[in-house]
Every structure is written in C-alpha cells, then in structure tokens.
Coordinates of C-alpha atoms in Angstrom, one line a residue:
M40 CA -28.4 34.9 7.7
S41 CA -28.6 33.4 4.2
L42 CA -28.7 29.7 3.7
V43 CA -25.5 27.8 2.8
Q44 CA -26.0 26.2 -0.7
L45 CA -24.1 23.0 -1.4
I46 CA -22.5 22.1 -4.7
T47 CA -21.2 18.5 -5.1
F48 CA -18.6 18.1 -7.8
D49 CA -17.9 14.7 -9.5
P50 CA -18.9 12.5 -6.5
G51 CA -16.7 9.4 -7.1
H52 CA -16.8 8.2 -3.5
F53 CA -19.6 7.4 -1.1
H54 CA -18.3 10.0 1.4
A55 CA -19.8 12.8 -0.8
A56 CA -23.3 11.5 0.0
L57 CA -22.6 11.0 3.7
V58 CA -22.2 14.8 4.0
Q59 CA -25.9 14.9 3.3
K60 CA -27.0 12.0 5.4
E61 CA -29.0 14.4 7.6
M62 CA -30.7 17.8 7.0
L63 CA -28.7 20.5 8.7
P64 CA -29.9 23.9 10.0
G65 CA -28.8 26.7 7.8
V66 CA -28.3 24.5 4.7
D67 CA -30.6 24.9 1.7
A68 CA -32.5 21.8 0.8
R69 CA -31.8 22.5 -2.9
V70 CA -28.3 21.1 -3.9
H71 CA -26.5 21.1 -7.2
V72 CA -24.4 18.2 -8.5
Y73 CA -21.9 18.8 -11.4
A74 CA -20.4 15.6 -12.9
P75 CA -19.9 13.7 -16.1
L76 CA -22.8 11.3 -16.8
G77 CA -21.7 7.9 -15.6
T78 CA -21.9 5.3 -12.8
D79 CA -20.2 7.6 -10.2
L80 CA -23.0 10.2 -10.6
L81 CA -25.8 7.6 -10.7
D82 CA -24.5 5.9 -7.5
H83 CA -24.4 9.2 -5.7
L84 CA -27.9 10.1 -6.7
G85 CA -29.1 6.6 -5.6
R86 CA -27.6 7.2 -2.1
L87 CA -29.3 10.6 -1.8
A88 CA -32.6 9.0 -2.9
G89 CA -32.1 6.4 -0.3
F90 CA -31.7 9.1 2.4
N91 CA -34.9 10.8 1.2
N92 CA -36.9 7.6 1.2
R93 CA -35.7 5.9 4.4
D94 CA -38.3 5.2 7.1
D95 CA -36.5 6.8 10.0
Y96 CA -35.8 10.6 9.8
P97 CA -35.9 10.8 6.0
T98 CA -34.1 13.8 4.3
S99 CA -35.8 16.1 1.9
W100 CA -33.0 17.0 -0.6
Q101 CA -34.0 18.6 -3.9
V102 CA -31.2 17.8 -6.3
E103 CA -30.4 19.7 -9.5
V104 CA -28.1 17.6 -11.7
H105 CA -25.8 19.2 -14.3
A106 CA -24.3 16.3 -16.2
G107 CA -21.8 16.7 -19.0
P108 CA -18.1 16.5 -19.9
D109 CA -17.5 20.2 -19.1
A110 CA -18.8 19.9 -15.5
L111 CA -16.0 21.9 -13.9
S112 CA -16.0 24.8 -16.2
R113 CA -19.8 25.0 -15.9
M114 CA -19.7 24.8 -12.2
L115 CA -17.2 27.6 -11.9
A116 CA -19.1 29.8 -14.4
E117 CA -22.6 29.2 -12.9
K118 CA -21.7 29.0 -9.2
P119 CA -25.2 28.2 -8.0
G120 CA -24.0 27.7 -4.4
T121 CA -21.4 28.8 -1.8
V122 CA -19.7 25.5 -0.7
V123 CA -18.2 22.8 -2.9
V124 CA -18.2 19.3 -1.6
L125 CA -15.5 16.9 -3.1
S126 CA -15.0 13.2 -2.6
G127 CA -13.4 10.9 -5.2
R128 CA -10.8 11.0 -8.0
N129 CA -7.9 11.9 -5.8
R130 CA -5.3 12.6 -8.4
R131 CA -7.0 15.8 -9.7
K132 CA -8.8 16.8 -6.5
I133 CA -6.3 19.5 -5.6
D134 CA -6.7 21.2 -9.0
V135 CA -10.5 21.3 -8.4
I136 CA -9.9 22.7 -4.9
V137 CA -7.6 25.5 -6.1
A138 CA -10.0 26.4 -9.0
S139 CA -13.0 26.4 -6.6
L140 CA -11.3 28.7 -4.1
R141 CA -10.2 31.1 -6.8
A142 CA -13.8 31.2 -7.9
G143 CA -14.7 32.4 -4.3
L144 CA -16.2 29.1 -3.1
H145 CA -15.7 27.5 0.3
V146 CA -14.4 23.9 0.1
L147 CA -15.2 20.8 2.2
A148 CA -13.2 18.0 0.6
D149 CA -12.6 14.4 1.6
K150 CA -9.1 13.2 2.1
P151 CA -6.7 13.0 0.5
W152 CA -6.1 16.3 -1.1
V153 CA -2.8 15.3 -2.6
I154 CA -1.3 11.8 -3.2
D155 CA 2.1 12.7 -4.7
A156 CA 4.8 14.9 -3.2
S157 CA 5.0 16.8 -6.5
D158 CA 1.6 18.3 -5.8
L159 CA 2.5 19.8 -2.4
P160 CA 3.1 23.2 -4.0
K161 CA -0.6 23.1 -5.2
L162 CA -1.7 22.4 -1.6
D163 CA 0.3 25.5 -0.5
T164 CA -1.5 27.5 -3.3
A165 CA -4.9 26.3 -2.1
L166 CA -4.3 27.3 1.5
E167 CA -2.8 30.7 0.4
V168 CA -5.8 31.5 -1.8
A169 CA -8.2 30.5 1.0
R170 CA -6.3 32.8 3.4
E171 CA -6.3 35.7 1.0
R172 CA -10.0 35.5 0.2
N173 CA -11.2 34.6 3.8
L174 CA -12.6 31.3 2.6
V175 CA -12.8 28.0 4.5
A176 CA -11.0 25.1 3.1
W177 CA -11.1 22.0 5.3
D178 CA -10.5 18.3 4.8
I179 CA -12.8 15.6 6.3
M180 CA -11.0 13.9 9.3
T181 CA -13.6 11.5 10.7
E182 CA -11.1 9.7 13.0
R183 CA -11.0 12.8 15.3
Y184 CA -14.7 12.1 16.1
E185 CA -14.2 8.4 17.0
I186 CA -14.8 8.1 20.8
T187 CA -11.7 6.0 21.2
S188 CA -9.5 8.7 19.5
R189 CA -11.0 11.4 21.7
L190 CA -10.5 9.4 24.9
Q191 CA -6.9 8.5 23.9
R192 CA -6.2 12.2 23.3
S193 CA -7.7 13.2 26.7
L194 CA -5.6 10.6 28.5
V195 CA -2.4 11.5 26.7
G196 CA -3.0 15.1 27.6
D197 CA -3.2 14.3 31.3
R198 CA 0.4 14.4 32.5
R199 CA -0.6 12.8 35.9
I200 CA -1.5 9.6 33.9
F201 CA 0.6 9.8 30.7
G202 CA 3.7 11.8 31.9
E203 CA 5.8 13.1 29.1
V204 CA 5.9 11.5 25.6
D205 CA 8.6 8.8 25.3
P206 CA 10.5 9.6 22.0
G207 CA 11.2 5.9 21.5
S208 CA 13.5 4.6 18.8
P209 CA 13.2 3.2 15.3
E210 CA 12.8 -0.3 16.8
R211 CA 10.3 0.8 19.4
P212 CA 8.6 4.0 18.3
G213 CA 7.0 6.4 20.7
V214 CA 3.8 6.3 18.6
T215 CA 2.4 3.4 16.6
L216 CA -0.8 3.7 14.6
E217 CA -2.3 1.0 12.4
S218 CA -5.5 0.7 10.4
V219 CA -6.9 -2.1 8.3
H220 CA -9.7 -1.3 5.8
Y221 CA -11.7 -3.6 3.6
I222 CA -12.5 -3.3 -0.1
I223 CA -15.9 -5.1 0.2
K224 CA -18.2 -3.6 2.9
Q225 CA -21.6 -2.3 3.7
V226 CA -22.4 1.5 3.6
A227 CA -25.7 3.0 4.7
G228 CA -27.2 -0.5 4.8
S229 CA -26.2 -1.4 1.3
A230 CA -23.3 -3.2 -0.4
L231 CA -20.7 -0.6 -1.4
R232 CA -20.1 -0.3 -5.1
R233 CA -16.5 0.9 -5.9
P234 CA -15.5 2.4 -9.3
A235 CA -12.9 0.5 -11.3
W236 CA -10.5 3.5 -11.0
F237 CA -10.4 2.9 -7.3
F238 CA -7.9 0.1 -8.1
N239 CA -5.6 2.5 -10.0
A240 CA -3.0 3.7 -7.4
E241 CA -2.1 6.6 -9.7
E242 CA -5.7 7.8 -9.4
Q243 CA -6.7 6.7 -5.9
G244 CA -3.4 6.8 -4.2
E245 CA -1.6 4.1 -2.2
G246 CA -2.8 3.2 1.2
L247 CA -0.7 5.7 3.2
A248 CA -1.5 8.5 0.8
D249 CA -5.3 7.7 1.1
V250 CA -6.6 6.3 4.4
G251 CA -3.2 6.8 6.0
T252 CA -4.0 10.5 6.0
H253 CA -6.2 9.9 9.1
L254 CA -3.2 8.3 10.9
A255 CA -0.8 11.1 10.1
D256 CA -3.5 13.6 11.2
L257 CA -4.0 11.9 14.6
V258 CA -0.4 12.0 15.7
P259 CA -0.1 15.8 16.3
W260 CA -3.8 16.1 17.1
V261 CA -3.2 13.8 20.1
L262 CA 0.4 14.7 21.1
F263 CA 0.4 18.5 20.4
P264 CA -3.3 19.7 20.4
G265 CA -3.8 23.2 19.1
Q266 CA -0.1 23.5 18.0
A267 CA 1.0 24.2 14.4
I268 CA 3.5 21.7 13.0
A269 CA 6.0 22.9 10.4
P270 CA 7.5 20.5 7.8
S271 CA 10.9 21.3 9.2
E272 CA 9.9 19.5 12.4
I273 CA 9.3 16.3 10.4
E274 CA 11.9 13.8 9.2
V275 CA 10.5 11.0 7.0
V276 CA 13.0 8.2 7.3
R277 CA 11.7 5.2 5.3
G278 CA 8.6 3.6 3.8
S279 CA 7.4 0.3 2.5
R280 CA 4.7 -1.0 0.2
S281 CA 3.0 -4.2 -0.7
T282 CA -0.1 -5.4 -2.7
T283 CA -3.4 -7.0 -1.9
A284 CA -4.6 -9.7 -4.4
I285 CA -8.2 -9.4 -5.6
G286 CA -9.7 -12.3 -7.5
K287 CA -11.9 -11.6 -10.6
A288 CA -15.1 -12.7 -8.7
D289 CA -14.5 -10.2 -5.9
F290 CA -13.6 -7.5 -8.4
Q291 CA -16.9 -8.0 -10.3
R292 CA -18.8 -8.2 -7.0
V293 CA -17.5 -4.8 -5.8
T294 CA -17.3 -2.9 -9.2
G295 CA -20.0 -4.7 -11.3
Q296 CA -17.4 -5.1 -14.1
A297 CA -16.5 -8.5 -15.4
E298 CA -13.0 -7.7 -16.5
F299 CA -10.0 -6.1 -14.8
P300 CA -9.3 -2.6 -16.2
P301 CA -6.6 -2.1 -18.8
G302 CA -3.1 -1.5 -17.3
A303 CA -3.9 -3.4 -14.1
T304 CA -1.1 -5.7 -12.8
V305 CA -2.6 -9.2 -13.0
V306 CA -0.8 -12.3 -11.8
S307 CA -2.3 -15.8 -11.8
G308 CA -5.8 -14.3 -12.5
Q309 CA -5.6 -11.9 -9.6
L310 CA -5.3 -8.1 -9.6
L311 CA -2.4 -6.9 -7.5
H312 CA -3.5 -3.7 -5.8
P313 CA -0.6 -1.6 -4.3
C314 CA -2.6 -0.3 -1.4
N315 CA -0.5 -1.2 1.7
N316 CA 2.2 1.1 3.2
T317 CA 4.2 1.7 6.3
V318 CA 6.2 4.8 7.1
L319 CA 8.7 5.6 9.8
Y320 CA 9.3 9.2 10.7
R321 CA 10.2 11.6 13.5
L322 CA 7.9 14.4 14.6
R323 CA 9.6 16.9 17.0
G324 CA 12.0 14.1 17.9
V325 CA 9.3 11.5 18.6
W326 CA 9.6 8.3 16.5
V327 CA 6.3 7.4 14.7
W328 CA 5.4 4.3 12.8
L329 CA 2.2 4.2 10.7
N330 CA 0.8 1.2 8.9
A331 CA -2.2 1.6 6.5
S332 CA -3.4 -1.6 4.8
W333 CA -6.3 -3.1 3.0
G334 CA -7.9 -6.6 3.0
V335 CA -10.5 -7.8 0.6
E336 CA -13.3 -8.6 3.0
S337 CA -13.5 -8.9 6.8
L338 CA -14.9 -11.9 8.6
P339 CA -18.6 -11.4 9.7
G340 CA -19.0 -9.1 12.6
R341 CA -15.5 -7.5 12.4
G342 CA -15.2 -4.7 9.9
D343 CA -12.3 -2.2 9.7
R344 CA -9.7 -2.5 12.5
Q345 CA -7.4 -0.1 14.2
F346 CA -4.6 -0.1 16.7
G347 CA -3.0 2.9 18.4
Q348 CA -0.2 3.2 20.9
F349 CA 1.2 6.4 22.5
R350 CA 4.0 5.7 24.9
G351 CA 4.5 8.1 27.9
T352 CA 6.9 8.1 30.8
R353 CA 4.2 7.1 33.2
S354 CA 1.9 5.0 31.1
I355 CA 1.1 3.7 27.6
I356 CA -2.3 4.6 26.2
E357 CA -3.6 2.1 23.6
V358 CA -6.6 1.5 21.4
R359 CA -7.0 -2.2 20.8
Q360 CA -9.5 -4.0 18.6
G361 CA -8.7 -7.7 18.7
E362 CA -10.4 -10.9 19.7
A363 CA -10.3 -10.0 23.4
E364 CA -12.3 -6.8 22.6
R365 CA -14.8 -8.7 20.5
Y366 CA -13.4 -6.7 17.6
I367 CA -14.8 -3.4 19.1
P368 CA -12.1 -0.7 19.7
E369 CA -11.4 -0.2 23.4
V370 CA -9.0 2.1 25.3
Y371 CA -6.4 0.8 27.7
I372 CA -4.0 2.4 30.2
V373 CA -0.8 0.4 30.8
P374 CA 1.2 1.7 33.7
R375 CA 4.9 2.0 33.4
G376 CA 5.8 2.0 37.1
P377 CA 4.1 4.6 39.3
D378 CA 0.7 3.9 40.9
L379 CA -1.9 5.7 38.8
T380 CA -5.0 4.9 40.8
E381 CA -5.5 8.4 42.2
A382 CA -4.7 10.1 38.9
I383 CA -7.1 7.9 37.0
Q384 CA -9.9 8.5 39.5
R385 CA -9.4 12.3 39.1
W386 CA -9.4 12.0 35.3
Q387 CA -12.6 10.0 35.4
E388 CA -14.4 12.6 37.6
Q389 CA -13.2 15.4 35.4
A390 CA -14.1 13.6 32.1
Q391 CA -17.8 13.2 32.9
E392 CA -18.7 16.5 31.3
E393 CA -17.2 15.6 27.9
F394 CA -17.6 11.8 28.2
P395 CA -20.7 11.2 30.4
G396 CA -20.8 7.7 31.8
V397 CA -17.2 6.7 31.0
S398 CA -15.6 4.6 33.8
V399 CA -12.4 2.8 34.3
E400 CA -12.0 -0.9 35.1
A401 CA -8.9 -2.6 36.4
V402 CA -7.8 -5.5 34.1
R403 CA -4.8 -7.7 33.8
G404 CA -1.8 -5.5 33.0
G405 CA -3.5 -2.2 33.6
Y406 CA -6.9 -0.5 33.1
R407 CA -9.6 -0.5 30.4
L408 CA -12.2 2.3 29.9
E409 CA -15.8 1.3 29.9
I410 CA -17.5 3.3 27.1
P411 CA -21.3 3.8 27.2
E412 CA -23.0 2.8 24.0
P413 CA -24.5 6.3 23.4
L414 CA -20.9 7.6 23.0
R415 CA -20.1 5.0 20.3
T416 CA -21.4 6.9 17.3
G417 CA -20.5 5.3 14.0
H418 CA -18.3 6.4 11.1
E419 CA -21.2 7.6 9.0
T420 CA -22.5 9.8 11.8
H421 CA -19.2 11.6 12.1
F422 CA -19.8 13.2 8.7
T423 CA -22.7 15.1 10.1
A424 CA -20.6 16.3 13.0
I425 CA -17.8 17.4 10.7
T426 CA -20.2 19.2 8.4
R427 CA -21.8 21.1 11.3
R428 CA -18.3 22.2 12.4
F429 CA -17.4 23.3 8.9
L430 CA -20.6 25.3 8.6
S431 CA -19.7 27.1 11.9
F432 CA -16.4 28.2 10.3
V433 CA -18.2 29.4 7.2
Q434 CA -20.7 31.4 9.2
T435 CA -17.9 33.0 11.2
P436 CA -15.2 34.0 8.8
G437 CA -11.7 33.7 10.2
S438 CA -12.7 31.3 13.0
L439 CA -10.9 28.3 11.5
P440 CA -7.8 27.8 13.7
A441 CA -4.5 28.6 12.1
W442 CA -3.0 25.3 13.2
E443 CA -5.5 23.4 11.0
W444 CA -3.9 24.6 7.8
A445 CA -0.4 24.2 9.1
N446 CA -1.0 20.6 10.2
M447 CA -2.8 19.8 6.9
R448 CA 0.4 20.7 5.1
A449 CA 2.4 18.6 7.7
K450 CA 0.3 15.4 7.4
Y451 CA 0.4 15.4 3.6
H452 CA 4.2 15.9 3.8
V453 CA 4.3 12.7 5.8
T454 CA 2.0 10.7 3.6
T455 CA 3.4 11.7 0.2
H456 CA 7.0 11.5 1.2
G457 CA 6.3 8.1 2.9
V458 CA 4.9 6.8 -0.4
R459 CA 7.8 8.3 -2.3
L460 CA 10.4 6.5 -0.2
A461 CA 8.3 3.3 -0.3
R462 CA 8.3 3.3 -4.1
A463 CA 12.0 4.1 -4.2
A464 CA 12.7 1.1 -1.9
N465 CA 10.5 -1.3 -3.8

C-alpha cells in the first residue's frame, strides 16, 4: 500500500502542527506546506522543527515549503500529496475544502468548517463532492477523545443507570454543556502566539461558531450514538453574545504586535472581542443549552474548563471541573430516586475492557468515577488518535460512517444559526 502524503495549506492555527506531533505508520515523512510567506507559516515551521528536535521521541519530518500569494492555485495544480490538512482562517476554509475535494484530495480539517449560516450550502456541496468521488472529508473533534467525554457517553448509554433522557425545559434543559477557553496559554511547552486576525470575529468566528462546535458535536454523540441527525430534528430557539476585554499589553504578549488591528472595537484602551455565546435549542425534543466563552488567561494550574450535564430519568451524569475537583475534570453520577448500586457495579465490571482501572466511589450526593492517570491523555495527544482514525478511513474507502456527515451538517446548523440569533438579539 502506498504511503499517505500530507499537504498542509495555510496553517494559521497551531492545530495544523499537532496533526504531525508524532510520526505515524503509513504516512510519508516528506510533507508539503503551501502558504503565503508570513508569520503564520513561520510559526508552523517552528513547531515542526520543535517536534523534530525534541529530546523524547523526536519526529523526522522533511518539509517542502511552497510560499507565495498563489498558494491555493499552486497546490491544486501540483497536488504533491493525497491528503490536505487545514487549520486556521475559518472564513474561507470551506472554499478551500470544496476546491481540494474537487481536485481529488482527501481533507482533514480543523473546526469550524463554516462560521456563518449563509455558508451551509457550501458545506452541503463539500459533502456531496466527497461522497461522489469516494473521498474522506472529516473535521477534527478532539472532545470525543477526552476520557471524561467517553465515560459520560458510556454512562448515558447504560439505561440501568441513566434511564431515558429527560427532555427538560427552557429553564432546566435536559442537556447543559459549557466550555471556557483562554486566549493566553501554553502549547507543546511554549507560549502560544496567536495571529492578529484571530481577534476578528468575521474571520475567526464567534465563540459558538468556533470552539462551540465541539459542544454541538458532543450532544448527539452522547445521546444518540451512531444515529444520523437531520436539520429538521433541530429547533434553534435563541442565542446570546458578549465580549471579552483584552488590554494592549496582553494583546502584544499573545500576538507580538504593539497596536490593535484596524477595525477593532476599542473602548477605554481595551479591545472588545465578541467571542462569548450561548444557544438554546431542541434536538429530537430534548432541550439543550450550550455556553462557549473565552477568558484572557487562567489562574496558574487551571487552564481551560468544562462542565457537562445530561439529565436522565434515573440519574444525572455530570462532568465537573471546579475547586472541589482541583480543576481537573471528573465524572459524577447523581441518582434521581432509585438505588443504583447494583447497576453501577455491573457497569464498572463491564467497563474494564474499554476503561481499564476505572472505579466508582460513593461521595456526598452520589458517586464519582476514579480515573487512572494513564487514561487521562491530553488535548495534544488526541490529534494523533484522530489522525490515525482518519487514515484508517482513507485506507478503506467507504468506511467513514454515514452518520458522521449527517451530524456534521447538524452541528454546524446549530452553531451558525445560534450566532445568527445572537447577533439579531444584540
């Protein structure tokens, strides 16, 4: 079997490099990068060089750089590889995806694929082209690989513990998911440098359209595993938006630029970044509330935070990450009446094959899962797992489950229409 050859196009986000954090079987060590000459390209090459030169398990990538203003047309004409990797510059990403698929290239692209509801027809086109040409087009959903997400899904799927999903109400939804990300952070052991365009919501997308894609993806993945969701099964009811204020010193620290970009909204010397959103919607009759927001920088030892609650008729399954958890995500079972001791014991015994070493401890108000450290793989590690999975689809044409594309359309329906309603209400 011939080696898969990677092409990275215009890597404007550090996720593009994380796809290559490890060498993978079946992937050619020679990779091609097409991009305009600028800081985005240089930062990407610096990350790859760091992987090649690290002390533990260094990579051995050989990079051929094609720099110039005509990067896309050159890439499509030359096609030195078989898979295009995309991460960054979200506004035009769907156009590059469609063009790459039409050129016969598989696509592994970071979220989000679309940030505006007007671009949903382009998403439909991309999926149709991929289907017609037997190509793999997949977005990078790292939250599915978080151990807490996987355990939550397993518990919700056990009717002896969870029961049936509680549809809830607008005031008390059946599903609540929240995430807080931070603009200033460490990636691969170094301070993350963000491009100035990251703070342009028309380019990057608002919080729900960007990182909120993960939340919208998790809802059907947990509640209805392996089932295709149609847009007609979704009713987006309302959305909200707000800004995060970034001072000039923090802006310079994270971008390396001394001045705010032209067109930015600046009040009292602070850039107001519209990156926080909520959305309320119904999925197959279940009320869902999502909250995606950004802070400037977390306190030491905390990092990004998450909260997730799925309400069932027998129990509530939660992921919490507060002070009581030492800011480490943990999974809880909160009974809603019936005794769950026997059901939990059976689940724990059956879960050992997938989650070796996981146990359950009784705590005040319910139960908490004890998760062994080897199962707590980090965010950066998940990119390798996702790439392996993607490559398995490429090597076996037609093996990508049909529900993946249906639910991709569904989640972007939620995120883009949620932002549309938030802007209308603001």
